CSV table of C-alpha atoms in Angstrom, one decimal:
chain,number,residue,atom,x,y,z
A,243,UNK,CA,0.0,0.0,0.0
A,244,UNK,CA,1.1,3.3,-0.7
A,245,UNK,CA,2.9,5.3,2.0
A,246,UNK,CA,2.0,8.8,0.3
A,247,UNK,CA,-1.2,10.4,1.6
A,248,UNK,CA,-3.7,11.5,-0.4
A,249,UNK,CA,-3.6,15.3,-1.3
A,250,UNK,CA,-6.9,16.9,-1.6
A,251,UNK,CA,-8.0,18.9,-5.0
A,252,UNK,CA,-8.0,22.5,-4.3
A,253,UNK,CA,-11.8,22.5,-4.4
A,254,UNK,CA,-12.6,20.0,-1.5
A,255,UNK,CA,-10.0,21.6,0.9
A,256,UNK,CA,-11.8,24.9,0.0
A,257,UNK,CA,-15.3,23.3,1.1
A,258,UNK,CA,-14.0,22.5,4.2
A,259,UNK,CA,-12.6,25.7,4.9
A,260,UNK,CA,-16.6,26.4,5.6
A,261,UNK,CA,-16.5,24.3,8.6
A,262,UNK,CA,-13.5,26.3,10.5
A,263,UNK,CA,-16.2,27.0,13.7
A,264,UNK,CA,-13.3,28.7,15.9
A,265,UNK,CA,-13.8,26.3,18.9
A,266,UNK,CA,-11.4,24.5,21.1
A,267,UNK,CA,-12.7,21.2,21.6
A,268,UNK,CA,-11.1,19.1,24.7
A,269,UNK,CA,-11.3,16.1,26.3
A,270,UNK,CA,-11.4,17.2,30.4
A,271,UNK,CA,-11.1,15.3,33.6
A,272,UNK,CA,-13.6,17.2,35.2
A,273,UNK,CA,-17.0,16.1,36.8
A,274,UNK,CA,-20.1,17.1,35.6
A,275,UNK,CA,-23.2,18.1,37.6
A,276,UNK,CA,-25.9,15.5,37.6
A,277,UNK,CA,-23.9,12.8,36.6
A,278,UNK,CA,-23.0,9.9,38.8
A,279,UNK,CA,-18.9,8.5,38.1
A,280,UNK,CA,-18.8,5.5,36.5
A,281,UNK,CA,-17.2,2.3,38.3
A,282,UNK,CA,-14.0,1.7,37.6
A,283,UNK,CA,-12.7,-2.2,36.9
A,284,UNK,CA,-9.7,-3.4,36.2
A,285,UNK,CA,-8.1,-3.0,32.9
A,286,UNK,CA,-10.8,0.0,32.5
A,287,UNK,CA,-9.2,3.9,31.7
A,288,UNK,CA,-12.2,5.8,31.9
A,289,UNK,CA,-14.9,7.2,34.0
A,290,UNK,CA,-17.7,9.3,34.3
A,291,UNK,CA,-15.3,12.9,35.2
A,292,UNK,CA,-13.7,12.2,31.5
A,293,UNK,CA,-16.1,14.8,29.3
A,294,UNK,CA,-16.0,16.5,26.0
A,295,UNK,CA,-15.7,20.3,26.3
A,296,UNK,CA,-14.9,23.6,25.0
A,297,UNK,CA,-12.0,25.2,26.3
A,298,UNK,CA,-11.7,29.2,26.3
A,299,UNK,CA,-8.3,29.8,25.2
A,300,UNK,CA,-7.8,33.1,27.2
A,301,UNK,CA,-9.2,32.2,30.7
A,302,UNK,CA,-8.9,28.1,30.6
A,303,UNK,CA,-12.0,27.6,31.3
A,304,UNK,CA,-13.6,24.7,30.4
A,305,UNK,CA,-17.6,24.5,29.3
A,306,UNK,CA,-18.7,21.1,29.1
A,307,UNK,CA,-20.3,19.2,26.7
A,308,UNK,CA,-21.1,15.8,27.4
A,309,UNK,CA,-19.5,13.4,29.8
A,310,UNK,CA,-17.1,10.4,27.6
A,311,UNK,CA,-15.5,7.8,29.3
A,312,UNK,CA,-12.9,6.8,27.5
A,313,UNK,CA,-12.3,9.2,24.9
A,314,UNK,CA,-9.1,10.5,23.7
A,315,UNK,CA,-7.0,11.1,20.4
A,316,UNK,CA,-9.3,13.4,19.4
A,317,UNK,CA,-9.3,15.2,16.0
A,318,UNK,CA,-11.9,17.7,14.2
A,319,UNK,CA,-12.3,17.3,10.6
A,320,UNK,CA,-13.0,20.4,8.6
A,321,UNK,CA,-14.8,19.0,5.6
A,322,UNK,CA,-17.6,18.1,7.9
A,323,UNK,CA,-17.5,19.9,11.1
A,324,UNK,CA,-17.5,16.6,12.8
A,325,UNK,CA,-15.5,15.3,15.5
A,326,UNK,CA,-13.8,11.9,15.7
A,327,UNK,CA,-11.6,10.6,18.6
A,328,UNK,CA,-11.4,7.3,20.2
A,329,UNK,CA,-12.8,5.2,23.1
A,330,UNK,CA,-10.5,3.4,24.4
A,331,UNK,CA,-12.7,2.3,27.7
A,332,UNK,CA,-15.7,1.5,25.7
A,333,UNK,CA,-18.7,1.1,28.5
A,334,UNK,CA,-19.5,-2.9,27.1
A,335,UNK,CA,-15.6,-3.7,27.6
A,336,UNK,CA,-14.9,-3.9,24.1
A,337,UNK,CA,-12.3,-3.4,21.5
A,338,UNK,CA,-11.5,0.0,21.3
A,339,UNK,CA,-13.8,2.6,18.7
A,340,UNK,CA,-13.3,5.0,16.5
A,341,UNK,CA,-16.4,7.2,17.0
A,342,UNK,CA,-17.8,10.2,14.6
A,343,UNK,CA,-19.1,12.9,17.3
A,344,UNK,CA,-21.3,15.8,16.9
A,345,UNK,CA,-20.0,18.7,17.9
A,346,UNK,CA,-23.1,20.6,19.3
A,347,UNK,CA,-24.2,17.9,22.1
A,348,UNK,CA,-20.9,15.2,22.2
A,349,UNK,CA,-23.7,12.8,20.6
A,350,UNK,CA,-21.8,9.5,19.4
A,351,UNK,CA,-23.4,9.5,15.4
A,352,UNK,CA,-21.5,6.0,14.0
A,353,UNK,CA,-18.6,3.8,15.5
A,354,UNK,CA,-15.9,1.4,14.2
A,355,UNK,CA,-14.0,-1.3,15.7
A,356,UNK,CA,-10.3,-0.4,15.9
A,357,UNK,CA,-7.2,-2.7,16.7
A,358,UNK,CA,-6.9,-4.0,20.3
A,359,UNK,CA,-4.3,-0.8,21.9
A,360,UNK,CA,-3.8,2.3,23.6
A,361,UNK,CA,-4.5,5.2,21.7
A,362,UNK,CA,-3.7,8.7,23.3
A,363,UNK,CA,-3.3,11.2,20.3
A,364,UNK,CA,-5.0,12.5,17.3
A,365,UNK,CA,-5.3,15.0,14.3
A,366,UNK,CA,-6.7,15.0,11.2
A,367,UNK,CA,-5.3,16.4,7.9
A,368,UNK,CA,-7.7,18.7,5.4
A,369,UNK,CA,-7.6,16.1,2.7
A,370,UNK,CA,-9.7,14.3,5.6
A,371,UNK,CA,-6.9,11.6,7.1
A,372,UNK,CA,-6.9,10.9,10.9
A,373,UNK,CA,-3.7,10.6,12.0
A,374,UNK,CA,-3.9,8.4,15.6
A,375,UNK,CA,-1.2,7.2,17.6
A,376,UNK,CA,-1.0,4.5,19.5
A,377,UNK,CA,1.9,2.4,21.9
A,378,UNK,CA,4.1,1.8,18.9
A,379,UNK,CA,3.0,3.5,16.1
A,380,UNK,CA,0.0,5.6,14.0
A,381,UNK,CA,-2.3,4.4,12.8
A,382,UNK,CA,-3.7,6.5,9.6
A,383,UNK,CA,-7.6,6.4,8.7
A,384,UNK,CA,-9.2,7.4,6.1
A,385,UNK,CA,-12.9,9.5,8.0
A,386,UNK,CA,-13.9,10.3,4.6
A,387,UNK,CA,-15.3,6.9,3.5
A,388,UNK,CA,-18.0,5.7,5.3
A,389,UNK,CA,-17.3,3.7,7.5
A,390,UNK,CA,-13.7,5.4,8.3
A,391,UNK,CA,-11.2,2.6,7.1
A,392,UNK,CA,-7.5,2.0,7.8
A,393,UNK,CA,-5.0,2.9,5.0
A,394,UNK,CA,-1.8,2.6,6.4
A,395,UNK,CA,0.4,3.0,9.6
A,396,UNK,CA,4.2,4.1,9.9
A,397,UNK,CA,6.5,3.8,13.3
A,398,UNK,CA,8.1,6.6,14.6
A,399,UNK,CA,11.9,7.2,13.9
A,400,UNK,CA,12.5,8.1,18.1
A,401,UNK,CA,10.5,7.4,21.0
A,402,UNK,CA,8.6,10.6,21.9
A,403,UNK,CA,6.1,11.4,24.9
A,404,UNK,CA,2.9,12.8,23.0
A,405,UNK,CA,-0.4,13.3,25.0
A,406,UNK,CA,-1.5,14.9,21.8
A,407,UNK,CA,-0.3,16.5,18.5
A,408,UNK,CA,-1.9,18.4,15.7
A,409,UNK,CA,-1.8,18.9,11.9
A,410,UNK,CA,-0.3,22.1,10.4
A,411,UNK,CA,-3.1,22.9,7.2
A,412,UNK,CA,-0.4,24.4,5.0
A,413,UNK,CA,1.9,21.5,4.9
A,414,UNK,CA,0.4,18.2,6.3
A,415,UNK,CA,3.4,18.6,9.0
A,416,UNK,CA,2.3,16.7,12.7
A,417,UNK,CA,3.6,18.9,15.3
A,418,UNK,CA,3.4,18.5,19.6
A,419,UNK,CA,5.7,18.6,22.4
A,420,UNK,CA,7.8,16.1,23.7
A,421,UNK,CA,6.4,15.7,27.1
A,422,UNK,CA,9.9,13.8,28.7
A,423,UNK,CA,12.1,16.7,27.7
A,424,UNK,CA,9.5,19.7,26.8
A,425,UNK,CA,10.5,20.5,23.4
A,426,UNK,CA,8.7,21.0,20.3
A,427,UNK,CA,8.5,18.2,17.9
A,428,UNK,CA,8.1,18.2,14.0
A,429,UNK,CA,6.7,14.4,12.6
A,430,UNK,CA,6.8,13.9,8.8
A,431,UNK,CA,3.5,12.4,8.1
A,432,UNK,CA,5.0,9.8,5.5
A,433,UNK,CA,8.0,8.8,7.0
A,434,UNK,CA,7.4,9.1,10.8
A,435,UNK,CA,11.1,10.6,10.8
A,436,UNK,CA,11.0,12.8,14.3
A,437,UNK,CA,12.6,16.1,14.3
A,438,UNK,CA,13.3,18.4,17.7
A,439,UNK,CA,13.8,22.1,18.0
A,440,UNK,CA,13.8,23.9,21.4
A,441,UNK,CA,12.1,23.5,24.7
A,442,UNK,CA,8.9,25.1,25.5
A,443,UNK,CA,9.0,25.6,28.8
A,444,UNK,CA,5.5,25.2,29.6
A,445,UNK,CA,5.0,22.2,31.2
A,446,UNK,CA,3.2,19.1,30.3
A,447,UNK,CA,1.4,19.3,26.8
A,448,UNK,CA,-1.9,17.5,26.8
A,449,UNK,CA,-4.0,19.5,23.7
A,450,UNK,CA,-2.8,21.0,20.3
A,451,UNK,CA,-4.7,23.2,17.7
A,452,UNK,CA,-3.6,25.0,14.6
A,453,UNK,CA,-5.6,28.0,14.3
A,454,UNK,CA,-6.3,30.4,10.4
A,455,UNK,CA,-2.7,31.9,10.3
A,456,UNK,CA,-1.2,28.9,10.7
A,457,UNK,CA,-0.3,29.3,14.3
A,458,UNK,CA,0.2,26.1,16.8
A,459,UNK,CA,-2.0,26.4,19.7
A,460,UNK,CA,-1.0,24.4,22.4
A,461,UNK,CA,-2.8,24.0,26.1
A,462,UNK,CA,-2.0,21.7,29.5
A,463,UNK,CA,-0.3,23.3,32.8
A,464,UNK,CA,0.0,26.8,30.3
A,465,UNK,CA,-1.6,27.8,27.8
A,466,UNK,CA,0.5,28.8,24.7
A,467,UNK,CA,1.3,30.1,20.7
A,468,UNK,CA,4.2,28.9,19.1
A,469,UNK,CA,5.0,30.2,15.2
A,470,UNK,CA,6.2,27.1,13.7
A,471,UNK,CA,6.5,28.9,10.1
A,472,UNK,CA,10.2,29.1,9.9
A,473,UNK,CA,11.9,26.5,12.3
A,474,UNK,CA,15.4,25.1,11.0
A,475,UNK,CA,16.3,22.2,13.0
A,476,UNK,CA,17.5,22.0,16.9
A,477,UNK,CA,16.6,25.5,16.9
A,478,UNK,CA,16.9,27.1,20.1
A,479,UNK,CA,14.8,30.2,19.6
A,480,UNK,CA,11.5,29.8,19.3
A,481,UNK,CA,8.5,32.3,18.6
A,482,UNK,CA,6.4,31.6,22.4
A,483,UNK,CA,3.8,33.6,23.1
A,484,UNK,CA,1.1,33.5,26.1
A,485,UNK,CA,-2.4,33.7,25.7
A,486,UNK,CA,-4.7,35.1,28.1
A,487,UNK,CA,-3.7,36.1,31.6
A,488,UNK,CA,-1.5,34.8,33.0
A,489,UNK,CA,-0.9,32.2,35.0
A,490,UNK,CA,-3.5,30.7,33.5
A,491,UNK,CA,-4.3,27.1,34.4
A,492,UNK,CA,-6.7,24.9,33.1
A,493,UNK,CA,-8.8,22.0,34.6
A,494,UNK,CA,-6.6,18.5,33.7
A,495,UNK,CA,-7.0,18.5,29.9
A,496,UNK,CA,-6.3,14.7,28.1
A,497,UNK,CA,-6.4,15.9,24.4
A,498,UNK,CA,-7.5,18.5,22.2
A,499,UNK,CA,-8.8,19.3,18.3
A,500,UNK,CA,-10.2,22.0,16.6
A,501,UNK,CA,-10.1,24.6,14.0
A,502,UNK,CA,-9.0,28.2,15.7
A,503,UNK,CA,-9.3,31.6,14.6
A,504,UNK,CA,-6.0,33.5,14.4
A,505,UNK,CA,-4.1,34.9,17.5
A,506,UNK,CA,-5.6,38.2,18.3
A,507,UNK,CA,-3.1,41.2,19.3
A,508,UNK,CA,-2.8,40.5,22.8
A,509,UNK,CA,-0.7,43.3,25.1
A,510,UNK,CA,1.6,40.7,26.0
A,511,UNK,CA,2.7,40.2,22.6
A,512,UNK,CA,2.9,44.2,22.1
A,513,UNK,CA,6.6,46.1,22.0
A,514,UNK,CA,7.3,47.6,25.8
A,515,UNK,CA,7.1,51.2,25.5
A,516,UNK,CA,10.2,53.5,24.8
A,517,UNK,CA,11.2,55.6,28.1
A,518,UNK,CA,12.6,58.9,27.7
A,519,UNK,CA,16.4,58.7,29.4
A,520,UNK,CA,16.4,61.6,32.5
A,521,UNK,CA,17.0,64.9,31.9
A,522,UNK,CA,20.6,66.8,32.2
A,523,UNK,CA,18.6,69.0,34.6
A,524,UNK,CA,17.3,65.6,36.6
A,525,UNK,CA,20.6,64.4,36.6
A,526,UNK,CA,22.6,67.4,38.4
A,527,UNK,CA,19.8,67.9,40.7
């Protein structure tokens, strides 16, 4: 099979510029009123405080949406507003699913039986693949058909710690940060070749975004920008830039997908004003 995704025609990537909504979807631990936890059992990874949300990017907030046990590796598809991610916990014990989710009210719309393993990250691509990763490698689905089918998998050239990574829409690039050493990661979607540039320092990782410019989003124990536009490797300067005030610090987020507006001009990101040096006259008095 071929190792070369497909690249959508200009005109279907254009049609799912349509369904850009500007939200931040996350998968949350956080417990939701009127819902009873479920019981855990052994060899189980979810439970009833594991919910689909939408997080504000400026306060970390987190608005819930429905409660998922066992979802994860969650990716937002553009050509049809849709959300797909994975339960790995399904409630009948089962083999873990790749479920299609609405949006609007986190209903579950169709399922598919995946390989028996763990998966813990996800993005999808514009020309509608779903990159998921799992132990040992990624698995790469195609969401468009219906039902979503497996078209091929690659391994990763190093061992990486990645609670979640996203797609960069002008390249097809995968991009997230190492969680064991903090540093950004580039992953070529056709190889799996890893590459590393600098550290973050922003803690642990757990949900990554692009947004319209282009711009990685990226949200855990901070909540950050990072311009990945012009990145030569190992680079040790990197384009970091807050968003919202700071320190800002989000409920324990597991993953992350969605299509985000651009960065807005924050005053954080604005040039410190010029001061005048003293006057001669200040100086001698």
């Amino acid at each position: 099979m071929s190792q070369t995704p497909a690249v959508a025609a200009p005109s279907a990537v254009a049609a799912g510029a349509a369904h850009c909504d500007g939200v931040a979807y996350v998968v949350a631990r956080q417990r939701v009123a009127g819902t009873r936890d479920a019981q855990r059992s052994k060899g189980r990874r979810g439970d009833g405080r594991r919910v689909l949300g939408r997080l504000d990017m400026r306060t970390g907030a987190v608005r819930p949406i429905a409660p998922k046990p066992g979802l994860d590796a969650l990716g937002y598809n553009t050509r049809d507003g849709l959300l797909y991610g994975v339960e790995n916990s399904p409630v009948d014990g089962g083999s873990p699913n790749l479920i299609t989710i609405d949006p609007r009210d986190g209903a579950t719309l169709a399922s598919v039986s995946l390989p028996p393993d763990a998966y813990t990250a996800g993005a999808i691509s514009r020309d509608g693949l779903f990159y998921v990763r799992g132990r040992d490698d990624v698995t790469v689905m195609d969401v468009k058909a219906k039902p979503a089918r497996i078209v091929r998998s690659f391994v990763l050239s190093s061992d990486v710690k990645l609670d979640d990574f996203a797609v960069r829409p002008a390249d097809g690039r995968i991009y997230g940060v190492d969680n064991a050493t903090g540093d950004l990661v580039r992953i070529s979607p056709r190889t799996g070749v890893v590459k590393w540039f600098g550290g973050l320092a922003l803690g642990r990782v757990t949900a990554a975004f692009f947004d319209t410019s282009g711009t990685l989003r990226v949200a855990g124990a901070r909540i950050a920008s990072v311009d990945v536009a012009k990145l030569p490797s190992r680079s040790k300067h990197l384009d970091v830039r807050r968003v919202g005030v700071l320190p800002v610090r989000p409920p324990k987020l597991l993953d992350g997908a969605g299509c985000l507006k651009g960065v807005p001009k924050l005053v954080s990101d604005a040039a410190p004003p010029k001061i005048a040096p003293p006057s001669t006259a200040a100086k001698s008095g």
